[in-house]
Amino acid sequence: MREPIISFRDFSFRYKTQKNPTLHDIDLDIYPGEKILILGASGSGKSTLCNCINGLIPFSYEGEITGSCTVNGIDTVKSSIFELSNSVGTVLQDSDAQFVGLSVGEDIAFAMENDMLPRSEMVPRIEKNSSMVGMQDFIDHVPFNLSGGQKQKVAIAGVFGNNVEILIFDEPLAALDPQMGMTAVELIDDISKESGKTVIIIEHRLEDVLHRHVDRVILMSEGRIAADMSPDDLLKSSLLSECGIREPLYLTAMKYAGCSLDDNRNLCDLEALEFSDENREKLRAFFTEERQSVRENTEDPVVSFRDVSFSYDPGSKVLRNITFDIRKGERIAIIGKNGAGKSTAAKLLCGTIRPDSGTITLAGTDTSSLSIKEIGEKVGYVMQDPNTMIVKDIIKDEVGMALGFRGIDDEEAERRVTNALETCGLYRMRNWPVDSISYGQKKRVTVASMMALEPEVFILDEPTAGQDFHSYTEMMNFVNTLNRDYGKTILFITHDMHLAIENTDRAIVFADGDLIASDKVFSVLSDPDIISRASLKQTSLYTLAVKLGLEPEATIRHFIEYERTVKGA
Amino acid sequence: MNNKLVINYIPGPTVLHKLTGFTKVLLFLVMTVAIIATYDIRILIPLLIINIIEIISMKPNYKPICTMFLITFVTVTLLGNVMLFIVSPDAGLNNVGANNVIWTSANGKFYLSKEFLWYMLAVFIKRTTSFASVMAFALATTPSEFASGLNKCGLPYKICTIVSLAYRTIPDIANDFINIRNSMMMRGVELSKKASVGKRLKNTVLILVPLIFTSFGKVSSIANAMDLRGYGKNKKRTWYAEHEQTKWDPVIRTLTVMLAVAAVYYIIRYRIIDPWPVNIWCPWLSRDEIVQTEKELFILNWFKKQ
């Protein structure tokens, strides 16, 4: 038997600021060269576990440790973060914050600089490491012009700088669009194969990580290891839903079709998956069954863009002749890679920037005659990070703030705030301080503060970013209530294809400043041309359809329609 | 990104751009000392010309430089001089050493002397020279070269990293600020000219709350990222930004050393051993004509006259 490179024995950890331990009785061995996925919902302790390996615990986050953790033969408690940094390289979740250099080359060099390597030795190593991640042509580029995916590649090249044995990736997919995420998973896999280093991936997006093979999955739940098994066995078990992890879409489809999961080989890899004959038939039958199709929305348009163009600098158009309508009560996914123009379109609608040409109409009024403040009464824009919106200390004050600025009288304001708080399920907490609530709840507070202005249209910027499946479901149920019961029009700016499939009626797709599609989600997601231009990726339903010899568009439509009937949405 | 704030993030193509950070920082420091040391325009003007040549040689985008020079600089100088004229018309006497009055106001309270005008000119040239030297340095140097150059001049590297980190985060914070301001404006926070100055100030404070909190969050991620890559492991560090010397580096360094020697000689000879009796040399006053006033705060002088 080989010696483990990482080994936890009866390990528990409690943060100094918390009452109860975050990790309980961890016993875990990881062997050299393994590729491990640590899976778990938010707060399951998966990041804490990794911070114990890379030395942030106990050196940056103080707390109480019992048991032992050995990394590469070093007892972490007796070591230092510097000693551990020679063995463990960590790529953090926030690819922007971890970019400390002012150019790509400088950032890759950072670890070597701290090791006092002479510059003459740095340069060839930087060349080697950057070409490994495909960034060799970007060495002089500044961080401000790089995409999230490129920054992440730089970070990977940067941790390679000190020739580490173990690589940890903390939520590598969080900030990436679907195609970049897929590339990242492939890159990590190539690195693990070529270098033979031990690779640990922390994620909650199981399906995306399983795009490439992993040796073992360690499932964390409430600070304990709930499962330590092969991905195949994990998919067959019922542990995923118990621990709040979203299962792969094709697996959901198989369950809907009534397939049994036990007698399929390679369940974790759709490409290599071998269906039993019985399952194949069941799936075919399921996807070809006639079902009542989704009702068409025939309401009047609430938002219309007519030939709208915009540019920040003369000469470089960010948006070119955009025309589209959004009907009242629709749920729209605005899709496209970073910089394609989707945020710009949202800003134009909000009036924070104004079009160079063309008109934008909002509930029948041309927005050029409205001030930002007036548009704010019709459009509620919810930013991605609730912390960038919250100003007041008490929830109720925060929700009522915008009403105060508009001089709405106290009685009416009180009614609206109460109503908004009730709709958002926050009434019980109205007098709580904002600091005491969770991230997901803060997000609700920001929606509620928009709600108080009673707008027609809500724009939600990446509403599910940084949230696990449980809070995702909660958030989406809540937004769907706003849509169904209050008739609000909802625009999602998102990279999350699950969200688009499950919760929207139509997708508006941007690529390089052009609107390239405005169609049903299933049509968009089954058009290979749109998929590649908008940096999306094919969902596993597409692959499944091809595998079964079915038409992808009809297959995805069937799945969506079935899901809506099951969920009653 | 380049040149938007007259900060260069990407090194430019000219000789000065390509010098090592150490050479540039050294030149800038010596230049600063030389400019501080004197009000004598016989020395300042050559320094000014050197700096202007430096700026021109880098073929910069002149627009932001001119705007900065005109708005922040000329207006401040003009305003300052007008104020000075009102509170202390004797500045010429005190600093140049005579009062050849060329104009007096009807009530006799205000008067303008040749020496006052000379004083204003000298101060203006001194300030312009320092402005040009700062500009030349800012245009030539990337923040990383600045940091590595400072470190090589002997400043502890932890302080130098603060410099480069600050430049790293300025554009991000500016971006956050704009986004937060937009969302606040949609909620009805009035930041346009419609609201009074006091109200706008109060509303701006409202934006700062989320801005500060999100920035704090980033600080802890950056600190972790740096720790994990061994920042602070050793007493020293090397710099990727401090590249090999170009063929011009030894030349410029030699010239810098010569300037330093000259500056030190000037300070010792003309400011310590045999100082000029007043601050500013003036072409039409010989040493014997200079009147030395008592060194008093000009405000007090003004009160005495009342």
Short mmCIF file of N, CA, C and O in Angstrom, two decimals, chain A residues 248-289:
data_model
loop_
_atom_site.label_atom_id
_atom_site.label_comp_id
_atom_site.label_asym_id
_atom_site.label_seq_id
_atom_site.Cartn_x
_atom_site.Cartn_y
_atom_site.Cartn_z
N PRO A 248 -26.84 15.39 -11.95
CA PRO A 248 -26.75 15.76 -13.36
C PRO A 248 -28.11 15.69 -14.03
O PRO A 248 -28.95 14.86 -13.67
N LEU A 249 -28.33 16.58 -15.00
CA LEU A 249 -29.63 16.67 -15.67
C LEU A 249 -30.05 15.35 -16.32
O LEU A 249 -31.21 14.96 -16.24
N TYR A 250 -29.10 14.67 -16.96
CA TYR A 250 -29.48 13.43 -17.64
C TYR A 250 -29.95 12.39 -16.64
O TYR A 250 -30.79 11.55 -16.94
N LEU A 251 -29.40 12.50 -15.43
CA LEU A 251 -29.84 11.57 -14.39
C LEU A 251 -31.28 11.88 -13.97
O LEU A 251 -32.09 10.97 -13.76
N THR A 252 -31.59 13.17 -13.87
CA THR A 252 -32.96 13.56 -13.57
C THR A 252 -33.90 13.01 -14.64
O THR A 252 -34.96 12.47 -14.35
N ALA A 253 -33.47 13.19 -15.89
CA ALA A 253 -34.29 12.70 -17.00
C ALA A 253 -34.50 11.19 -16.88
O ALA A 253 -35.61 10.69 -17.09
N MET A 254 -33.44 10.47 -16.53
CA MET A 254 -33.58 9.02 -16.39
C MET A 254 -34.55 8.67 -15.28
O MET A 254 -35.35 7.73 -15.39
N LYS A 255 -34.48 9.44 -14.20
CA LYS A 255 -35.41 9.16 -13.10
C LYS A 255 -36.84 9.46 -13.52
O LYS A 255 -37.76 8.71 -13.20
N TYR A 256 -37.04 10.58 -14.22
CA TYR A 256 -38.38 10.91 -14.72
C TYR A 256 -38.92 9.77 -15.58
O TYR A 256 -40.10 9.44 -15.56
N ALA A 257 -38.01 9.20 -16.39
CA ALA A 257 -38.45 8.15 -17.31
C ALA A 257 -38.64 6.82 -16.60
O ALA A 257 -39.05 5.83 -17.22
N GLY A 258 -38.32 6.79 -15.33
CA GLY A 258 -38.53 5.57 -14.55
C GLY A 258 -37.44 4.53 -14.73
O GLY A 258 -37.66 3.34 -14.52
N CYS A 259 -36.23 4.97 -15.14
CA CYS A 259 -35.13 4.02 -15.32
C CYS A 259 -34.56 3.61 -13.96
O CYS A 259 -34.51 4.42 -13.04
N SER A 260 -34.11 2.40 -13.87
CA SER A 260 -33.38 2.02 -12.65
C SER A 260 -31.90 2.31 -12.91
O SER A 260 -31.40 2.17 -14.02
N LEU A 261 -31.23 2.82 -11.88
CA LEU A 261 -29.87 3.30 -12.09
C LEU A 261 -28.82 2.22 -11.89
O LEU A 261 -27.67 2.39 -12.24
N ASP A 262 -29.22 1.09 -11.31
CA ASP A 262 -28.23 0.12 -10.86
C ASP A 262 -27.51 -0.59 -12.01
O ASP A 262 -26.31 -0.84 -11.93
N ASP A 263 -28.25 -0.91 -13.08
CA ASP A 263 -27.63 -1.76 -14.09
C ASP A 263 -27.08 -0.97 -15.29
O ASP A 263 -27.13 -1.41 -16.42
N ASN A 264 -26.57 0.26 -15.03
CA ASN A 264 -25.91 0.98 -16.11
C ASN A 264 -24.43 1.10 -15.78
O ASN A 264 -24.07 1.45 -14.66
N ARG A 265 -23.58 0.83 -16.78
CA ARG A 265 -22.15 1.02 -16.53
C ARG A 265 -21.76 2.45 -16.86
O ARG A 265 -22.41 3.11 -17.66
N ASN A 266 -20.71 2.94 -16.21
CA ASN A 266 -20.20 4.29 -16.46
C ASN A 266 -21.28 5.36 -16.28
O ASN A 266 -21.45 6.23 -17.12
N LEU A 267 -21.96 5.28 -15.19
CA LEU A 267 -23.06 6.21 -14.98
C LEU A 267 -22.57 7.66 -14.89
O LEU A 267 -23.29 8.60 -15.21
N CYS A 268 -21.30 7.86 -14.45
CA CYS A 268 -20.84 9.24 -14.24
C CYS A 268 -20.36 9.88 -15.53
O CYS A 268 -20.09 11.06 -15.58
N ASP A 269 -20.22 9.12 -16.59
CA ASP A 269 -19.71 9.69 -17.82
C ASP A 269 -20.71 9.42 -18.93
O ASP A 269 -20.81 8.32 -19.46
N LEU A 270 -21.46 10.44 -19.29
CA LEU A 270 -22.56 10.25 -20.24
C LEU A 270 -22.05 9.72 -21.58
O LEU A 270 -22.71 8.89 -22.22
N GLU A 271 -20.86 10.20 -22.00
CA GLU A 271 -20.33 9.75 -23.29
C GLU A 271 -20.15 8.24 -23.32
O GLU A 271 -20.44 7.58 -24.31
N ALA A 272 -19.64 7.71 -22.20
CA ALA A 272 -19.32 6.28 -22.19
C ALA A 272 -20.43 5.44 -21.56
O ALA A 272 -20.31 4.23 -21.44
N LEU A 273 -21.47 6.12 -21.16
CA LEU A 273 -22.55 5.43 -20.45
C LEU A 273 -23.20 4.37 -21.34
O LEU A 273 -23.54 4.64 -22.50
N GLU A 274 -23.36 3.18 -20.80
CA GLU A 274 -24.05 2.13 -21.56
C GLU A 274 -25.39 1.87 -20.91
O GLU A 274 -25.47 1.37 -19.81
N PHE A 275 -26.44 2.21 -21.64
CA PHE A 275 -27.78 1.98 -21.10
C PHE A 275 -28.15 0.50 -21.26
O PHE A 275 -27.77 -0.14 -22.24
N SER A 276 -28.91 -0.01 -20.33
CA SER A 276 -29.49 -1.33 -20.55
C SER A 276 -30.62 -1.15 -21.59
O SER A 276 -31.13 -0.06 -21.77
N ASP A 277 -30.96 -2.22 -22.27
CA ASP A 277 -31.98 -2.11 -23.31
C ASP A 277 -33.30 -1.59 -22.75
O ASP A 277 -33.98 -0.78 -23.37
N GLU A 278 -33.61 -2.04 -21.58
CA GLU A 278 -34.87 -1.63 -20.94
C GLU A 278 -34.89 -0.12 -20.74
O GLU A 278 -35.84 0.57 -21.09
N ASN A 279 -33.77 0.42 -20.20
CA ASN A 279 -33.68 1.86 -19.95
C ASN A 279 -33.75 2.66 -21.24
O ASN A 279 -34.38 3.72 -21.31
N ARG A 280 -33.08 2.15 -22.26
CA ARG A 280 -33.07 2.84 -23.55
C ARG A 280 -34.51 3.01 -24.04
O ARG A 280 -34.91 4.09 -24.47
N GLU A 281 -35.29 1.93 -23.91
CA GLU A 281 -36.68 1.98 -24.36
C GLU A 281 -37.48 2.96 -23.53
O GLU A 281 -38.25 3.78 -24.04
N LYS A 282 -37.28 2.89 -22.21
CA LYS A 282 -38.03 3.78 -21.32
C LYS A 282 -37.77 5.24 -21.66
O LYS A 282 -38.67 6.07 -21.70
N LEU A 283 -36.47 5.56 -21.89
CA LEU A 283 -36.11 6.94 -22.20
C LEU A 283 -36.73 7.38 -23.52
O LEU A 283 -37.27 8.48 -23.64
N ARG A 284 -36.65 6.49 -24.53
CA ARG A 284 -37.24 6.83 -25.83
C ARG A 284 -38.72 7.12 -25.68
O ARG A 284 -39.23 8.11 -26.22
N ALA A 285 -39.38 6.24 -24.93
CA ALA A 285 -40.82 6.41 -24.75
C ALA A 285 -41.12 7.73 -24.05
O ALA A 285 -42.01 8.48 -24.45
N PHE A 286 -40.29 8.02 -23.03
CA PHE A 286 -40.52 9.24 -22.24
C PHE A 286 -40.40 10.49 -23.11
O PHE A 286 -41.20 11.40 -23.05
N PHE A 287 -39.36 10.51 -23.94
CA PHE A 287 -39.09 11.73 -24.72
C PHE A 287 -39.99 11.88 -25.93
O PHE A 287 -40.01 12.93 -26.56
N THR A 288 -40.68 10.83 -26.34
CA THR A 288 -41.53 10.98 -27.52
C THR A 288 -43.00 11.11 -27.16
O THR A 288 -43.83 11.42 -28.02
N GLU A 289 -43.32 10.90 -25.88
CA GLU A 289 -44.69 11.01 -25.41
C GLU A 289 -45.25 12.42 -25.68
O GLU A 289 -44.54 13.40 -25.47
#
